[in-house]
């Protein structure tokens, strides 16, 4: 008894396709050409939201120019302070828009990669402003802050944390303020970024040592010993690190290993790895083979 054979229908020629089939193929080819270039999110994009994942450069440019035109026509040009604020706002807006168009996508895709490109642009602007403040005096820096808010630029009273260092319940309770929450939330965020217990603890202890070294410049760094180590490191910082690492564990986030050099058993190997950190990551091998062909020999002689 003969076994049934598997047959494959040949691909129909373009002339044999109906008009409807041709339109379907043309639509599929157009969708393939116009789909977003980033492979991170377009495969799982909701078709109903596909509009938001196509480039809108010209539309954004028209909206930006329309905003500039509105400011030019309807804002009073006689107020120099207002003109300066509008100018800085326009400068930042152009930078953010250009960054959204040109920056690469990051690891976050919700609600949209363009949103996180804008967040990165704002962080770059903030960092550039901090670099500018590094070259100003303390008085000048405070006056620059008054440009954004007239209530700023006033010296605030410093609270002393090192007057009474007796380890009592009342003193510990008096040392609890908004900075307790700031420590916990700050190290929660650092744990989400660093994702390594050892590195978090090293940075936490190092920061307290830095507070000791800067106590002569910043009075609020002059804290009691129990404030440094019990309240800050082993209570607030520990809580933030613990919750942050548990958060990473719950959401199956990737953890990082920052101390790989410790896995090298010998001291010589560790020194060799430390020295290799200052060399190229890899090397490109060139095989000139000048005697293989006359053309290679001529090129080698001319190059030499």
Coordinates of N, CA and C in Angstrom, one line a residue, residues 116-265:
X116 N 10.7 58.4 28.8 CA 11.9 58.2 29.6 C 13.1 58.9 28.9
X117 N 13.0 59.1 27.6 CA 14.1 59.9 26.9 C 13.9 61.3 27.4
X118 N 12.7 61.8 27.6 CA 12.5 63.1 28.1 C 13.0 63.3 29.5
X119 N 12.8 62.2 30.3 CA 13.3 62.2 31.7 C 14.8 62.3 31.7
X120 N 15.5 61.5 30.8 CA 16.9 61.6 30.7 C 17.4 63.0 30.3
X121 N 16.7 63.6 29.4 CA 17.1 65.0 29.0 C 17.0 66.0 30.2
X122 N 15.9 65.9 31.0 CA 15.8 66.7 32.1 C 16.9 66.5 33.1
X123 N 17.3 65.3 33.3 CA 18.4 65.0 34.2 C 19.7 65.5 33.7
X124 N 19.9 65.5 32.3 CA 21.1 66.1 31.8 C 21.1 67.6 32.0
X125 N 20.0 68.3 31.8 CA 19.9 69.7 32.1 C 20.2 70.0 33.5
X126 N 19.7 69.2 34.4 CA 19.9 69.4 35.9 C 21.4 69.2 36.2
X127 N 22.1 68.2 35.6 CA 23.5 68.0 35.8 C 24.3 69.2 35.3
X128 N 24.0 69.7 34.1 CA 24.7 70.9 33.6 C 24.5 72.1 34.5
X129 N 23.4 72.3 35.1 CA 23.2 73.4 36.0 C 24.0 73.2 37.3
X130 N 24.1 72.0 37.7 CA 25.0 71.7 38.9 C 26.4 72.0 38.6
X131 N 26.9 71.6 37.4 CA 28.3 71.9 37.0 C 28.5 73.4 36.9
X132 N 27.5 74.2 36.5 CA 27.6 75.6 36.5 C 27.7 76.2 37.9
X133 N 27.0 75.6 38.8 CA 27.0 76.1 40.2 C 28.3 75.8 40.9
X134 N 29.0 74.8 40.4 CA 30.3 74.4 41.0 C 31.3 75.6 40.9
X135 N 31.2 76.4 39.9 CA 32.1 77.5 39.6 C 31.7 78.8 40.2
X136 N 30.6 78.8 41.0 CA 30.1 80.0 41.7 C 30.4 80.0 43.2
X137 N 30.4 81.2 43.7 CA 30.6 81.3 45.2 C 29.3 80.9 45.9
X138 N 29.3 80.7 47.2 CA 28.1 80.4 47.9 C 27.1 81.5 47.8
X139 N 27.5 82.7 47.9 CA 26.6 83.8 47.8 C 26.0 84.0 46.4
X140 N 26.8 83.8 45.4 CA 26.3 83.9 44.0 C 25.3 82.8 43.7
X141 N 25.6 81.6 44.2 CA 24.7 80.4 44.0 C 23.4 80.7 44.6
X142 N 23.4 81.2 45.8 CA 22.1 81.5 46.5 C 21.3 82.6 45.7
X143 N 22.0 83.5 45.2 CA 21.3 84.6 44.4 C 20.7 84.0 43.1
X144 N 21.4 83.1 42.5 CA 20.9 82.4 41.3 C 19.6 81.7 41.6
X145 N 19.6 81.1 42.8 CA 18.4 80.3 43.1 C 17.2 81.2 43.3
X146 N 17.4 82.5 43.7 CA 16.3 83.5 43.8 C 15.7 83.8 42.5
X147 N 16.4 83.5 41.4 CA 15.8 83.7 40.1 C 14.6 82.8 39.8
X148 N 14.7 81.6 40.4 CA 13.6 80.6 40.2 C 12.5 80.8 41.3
X149 N 12.9 81.3 42.5 CA 11.9 81.5 43.5 C 12.4 82.6 44.4
X150 N 11.7 83.8 44.5 CA 12.2 84.9 45.3 C 12.4 84.5 46.8
X151 N 11.7 83.5 47.3 CA 11.8 83.1 48.7 C 13.1 82.3 49.0
X152 N 13.8 81.9 48.0 CA 15.1 81.2 48.2 C 16.2 82.2 48.4
X153 N 17.4 81.7 48.7 CA 18.5 82.6 48.9 C 18.7 83.1 50.3
X154 N 17.8 82.6 51.2 CA 17.9 83.0 52.6 C 18.5 81.9 53.4
X155 N 19.5 82.2 54.3 CA 20.2 81.3 55.1 C 19.2 80.7 56.1
X156 N 19.0 79.4 56.1 CA 18.1 78.7 57.0 C 18.9 78.4 58.3
X157 N 18.2 78.4 59.4 CA 18.8 78.0 60.7 C 19.3 76.6 60.7
X158 N 20.5 76.3 61.2 CA 21.0 75.0 61.2 C 20.7 74.3 62.5
X159 N 20.3 73.1 62.5 CA 19.9 72.3 63.7 C 21.2 71.5 64.1
X160 N 21.5 71.6 65.3 CA 22.6 70.8 65.9 C 22.2 69.5 66.4
X161 N 22.8 68.4 65.9 CA 22.5 67.1 66.3 C 23.5 66.5 67.3
X162 N 24.5 67.3 67.7 CA 25.6 66.7 68.6 C 25.7 67.4 69.9
X163 N 24.7 68.1 70.4 CA 24.8 68.8 71.7 C 24.7 67.8 72.8
X164 N 23.7 67.0 72.8 CA 23.5 66.0 73.9 C 23.6 64.6 73.4
X165 N 24.7 63.9 73.6 CA 25.0 62.6 73.0 C 24.7 61.5 74.0
X166 N 24.1 61.7 75.1 CA 23.8 60.6 76.0 C 22.7 59.7 75.3
X167 N 23.0 58.4 75.4 CA 22.1 57.4 74.7 C 20.9 57.2 75.6
X168 N 19.9 58.0 75.4 CA 18.6 57.9 76.2 C 17.5 57.9 75.2
X169 N 16.3 57.4 75.6 CA 15.2 57.3 74.8 C 14.7 58.7 74.3
X170 N 14.8 59.7 75.2 CA 14.3 61.0 74.8 C 15.3 61.6 73.8
X171 N 16.6 61.4 73.9 CA 17.5 62.0 72.9 C 17.3 61.3 71.6
X172 N 17.1 60.0 71.6 CA 16.9 59.3 70.3 C 15.6 59.8 69.7
X173 N 14.6 60.0 70.5 CA 13.3 60.4 69.9 C 13.4 61.9 69.4
X174 N 14.2 62.7 70.0 CA 14.4 64.1 69.5 C 15.2 64.1 68.2
X175 N 16.0 63.0 68.0 CA 16.8 63.0 66.8 C 16.1 62.5 65.6
X176 N 14.8 62.0 65.8 CA 14.0 61.6 64.6 C 13.3 62.7 64.0
X177 N 13.6 63.0 62.7 CA 12.9 64.0 62.0 C 12.7 63.6 60.5
X178 N 12.5 64.5 59.6 CA 12.3 64.2 58.2 C 13.4 63.5 57.6
X179 N 14.6 63.6 58.1 CA 15.8 63.0 57.5 C 15.8 61.5 57.7
X180 N 15.1 61.0 58.7 CA 14.9 59.6 58.9 C 14.2 59.0 57.7
X181 N 13.1 59.6 57.3 CA 12.4 59.1 56.1 C 13.2 59.3 54.9
X182 N 14.0 60.4 54.8 CA 14.9 60.6 53.6 C 15.9 59.5 53.5
X183 N 16.5 59.1 54.7 CA 17.5 58.0 54.7 C 16.9 56.7 54.2
X184 N 15.7 56.4 54.7 CA 15.1 55.1 54.3 C 14.7 55.1 52.8
X185 N 14.0 56.1 52.4 CA 13.6 56.2 51.0 C 14.8 56.3 50.0
X186 N 15.8 57.0 50.5 CA 17.0 57.2 49.6 C 17.7 55.8 49.4
X187 N 17.9 55.1 50.5 CA 18.6 53.8 50.3 C 17.7 52.7 49.7
X188 N 16.4 52.9 49.8 CA 15.5 52.0 49.0 C 15.7 52.3 47.5
X189 N 15.8 53.5 47.1 CA 16.1 53.8 45.7 C 17.5 53.3 45.3
X190 N 18.5 53.5 46.2 CA 19.9 53.1 45.8 C 19.9 51.5 45.7
X191 N 19.2 50.8 46.5 CA 19.1 49.4 46.4 C 18.5 48.9 45.1
X192 N 17.5 49.7 44.6 CA 16.9 49.3 43.3 C 17.9 49.6 42.2
X193 N 18.9 50.5 42.4 CA 19.8 50.8 41.3 C 21.0 49.9 41.4
X194 N 21.6 49.7 42.6 CA 22.8 48.9 42.8 C 22.6 47.4 42.8
X195 N 21.5 47.0 43.5 CA 21.0 45.6 43.5 C 22.1 44.6 44.0
X196 N 22.8 45.1 45.0 CA 23.9 44.2 45.6 C 24.0 44.6 47.1
X197 N 23.8 43.6 48.0 CA 23.9 43.9 49.4 C 25.3 44.5 49.8
X198 N 26.3 43.8 49.3 CA 27.7 44.2 49.8 C 28.0 45.7 49.4
X199 N 27.7 46.0 48.1 CA 28.0 47.4 47.7 C 27.1 48.4 48.4
X200 N 25.9 48.1 48.7 CA 25.0 49.0 49.4 C 25.6 49.3 50.8
X201 N 26.0 48.2 51.5 CA 26.6 48.4 52.8 C 27.9 49.2 52.8
X202 N 28.7 48.9 51.8 CA 30.0 49.7 51.7 C 29.7 51.1 51.5
X203 N 28.8 51.5 50.6 CA 28.5 52.9 50.4 C 27.8 53.5 51.6
X204 N 27.0 52.8 52.3 CA 26.3 53.3 53.5 C 27.3 53.7 54.6
X205 N 28.2 52.8 54.9 CA 29.3 53.1 55.9 C 30.2 54.2 55.4
X206 N 30.6 54.2 54.1 CA 31.5 55.2 53.6 C 30.8 56.6 53.7
X207 N 29.5 56.6 53.5 CA 28.8 57.9 53.6 C 28.9 58.5 55.0
X208 N 28.7 57.6 56.0 CA 28.8 58.1 57.4 C 30.2 58.6 57.7
X209 N 31.2 57.9 57.2 CA 32.6 58.3 57.4 C 32.8 59.7 56.7
X210 N 32.2 59.9 55.6 CA 32.3 61.2 54.9 C 31.6 62.3 55.8
X211 N 30.6 62.0 56.4 CA 29.9 62.9 57.3 C 30.9 63.4 58.4
X212 N 31.6 62.4 59.0 CA 32.6 62.7 60.0 C 33.6 63.7 59.4
X213 N 34.1 63.5 58.2 CA 35.1 64.4 57.6 C 34.6 65.7 57.2
X214 N 33.3 65.9 57.0 CA 32.8 67.2 56.6 C 32.0 67.9 57.8
X215 N 32.1 67.4 59.0 CA 31.4 68.0 60.1 C 31.9 69.4 60.4
X216 N 33.1 69.7 60.0 CA 33.6 71.1 60.3 C 33.1 72.1 59.3
X217 N 32.5 71.6 58.2 CA 32.0 72.5 57.2 C 30.5 72.6 57.3
X218 N 29.8 71.5 57.5 CA 28.3 71.5 57.6 C 28.0 71.1 59.1
X219 N 27.4 72.1 59.8 CA 27.1 71.8 61.2 C 26.1 70.7 61.4
X220 N 25.2 70.4 60.5 CA 24.2 69.3 60.7 C 24.8 68.0 60.5
X221 N 26.1 67.9 60.0 CA 26.8 66.6 60.0 C 27.5 66.3 61.3
X222 N 27.5 67.2 62.2 CA 28.0 67.0 63.6 C 27.0 66.2 64.4
X223 N 27.0 64.9 64.3 CA 26.0 64.1 64.9 C 26.6 63.3 66.0
X224 N 25.8 62.8 66.9 CA 26.2 61.9 67.9 C 26.6 60.5 67.3
X225 N 27.4 59.8 68.1 CA 27.8 58.5 67.5 C 26.7 57.5 67.3
X226 N 25.7 57.5 68.2 CA 24.5 56.7 68.0 C 23.6 57.1 66.9
X227 N 23.7 58.4 66.6 CA 22.9 58.9 65.5 C 23.5 58.5 64.1
X228 N 24.9 58.5 64.1 CA 25.5 58.0 62.9 C 25.3 56.5 62.7
X229 N 25.5 55.7 63.7 CA 25.6 54.2 63.5 C 24.4 53.5 63.8
X230 N 23.7 53.9 64.9 CA 22.5 53.1 65.3 C 21.3 53.6 64.5
X231 N 21.0 55.0 64.5 CA 19.8 55.5 63.9 C 20.0 55.5 62.3
X232 N 21.1 55.9 61.8 CA 21.3 56.1 60.4 C 21.6 54.7 59.7
X233 N 22.8 54.1 60.1 CA 23.3 53.0 59.3 C 22.4 51.7 59.6
X234 N 22.3 51.4 60.9 CA 21.7 50.1 61.3 C 20.2 50.1 61.4
X235 N 19.6 51.3 61.2 CA 18.1 51.4 61.3 C 17.5 51.9 60.0
X236 N 17.8 53.1 59.6 CA 17.2 53.7 58.4 C 17.8 53.1 57.2
X237 N 19.1 53.1 57.1 CA 19.8 52.6 55.9 C 19.5 51.1 55.7
X238 N 19.6 50.4 56.8 CA 19.3 49.0 56.7 C 17.9 48.7 56.3
X239 N 16.9 49.5 56.8 CA 15.5 49.3 56.4 C 15.3 49.5 54.9
X240 N 15.9 50.6 54.4 CA 15.8 51.0 53.0 C 16.5 49.9 52.1
X241 N 17.7 49.4 52.5 CA 18.4 48.4 51.7 C 17.6 47.1 51.7
X242 N 17.1 46.7 52.9 CA 16.4 45.4 53.0 C 15.1 45.5 52.1
X243 N 14.3 46.5 52.3 CA 13.1 46.6 51.5 C 13.4 46.7 50.0
X244 N 14.4 47.4 49.6 CA 14.8 47.6 48.2 C 15.2 46.2 47.6
X245 N 16.0 45.5 48.3 CA 16.4 44.2 47.8 C 15.3 43.2 47.8
X246 N 14.4 43.2 48.8 CA 13.2 42.4 48.7 C 12.3 42.8 47.6
X247 N 12.2 44.1 47.3 CA 11.5 44.5 46.1 C 12.0 43.9 44.8
X248 N 13.4 44.0 44.7 CA 14.0 43.4 43.5 C 13.7 41.9 43.4
X249 N 13.8 41.2 44.6 CA 13.5 39.8 44.6 C 12.1 39.5 44.2
X250 N 11.1 40.3 44.7 CA 9.7 40.0 44.4 C 9.4 40.2 43.0
X251 N 10.0 41.2 42.3 CA 9.7 41.5 40.9 C 10.7 40.8 40.0
X252 N 11.5 39.9 40.5 CA 12.4 39.1 39.6 C 13.3 40.0 38.9
X253 N 13.8 41.0 39.5 CA 14.8 42.0 38.9 C 16.2 41.4 38.9
X254 N 16.9 41.7 37.8 CA 18.3 41.2 37.7 C 19.2 41.8 38.8
X255 N 20.0 41.0 39.5 CA 20.9 41.5 40.5 C 22.3 41.7 39.8
X256 N 23.1 42.5 40.4 CA 24.5 42.8 39.9 C 25.5 42.3 40.8
X257 N 26.6 41.9 40.3 CA 27.8 41.4 41.0 C 28.9 42.4 40.8
X258 N 29.3 43.2 41.8 CA 30.2 44.3 41.7 C 31.6 43.9 42.2
X259 N 31.8 42.8 42.8 CA 33.1 42.4 43.4 C 33.6 41.1 42.8
X260 N 33.6 41.0 41.4 CA 34.1 39.8 40.8 C 35.5 39.5 41.0
X261 N 36.4 40.6 41.3 CA 37.8 40.3 41.4 C 38.1 39.5 42.6
X262 N 37.2 39.4 43.6 CA 37.4 38.5 44.7 C 37.3 37.0 44.4
X263 N 36.7 36.7 43.3 CA 36.6 35.3 42.9 C 37.9 34.8 42.4
X264 N 38.9 35.7 42.1 CA 40.2 35.2 41.6 C 41.0 34.8 42.9
X265 N 41.5 33.5 42.9 CA 42.0 33.0 44.2 C 43.4 33.6 44.6

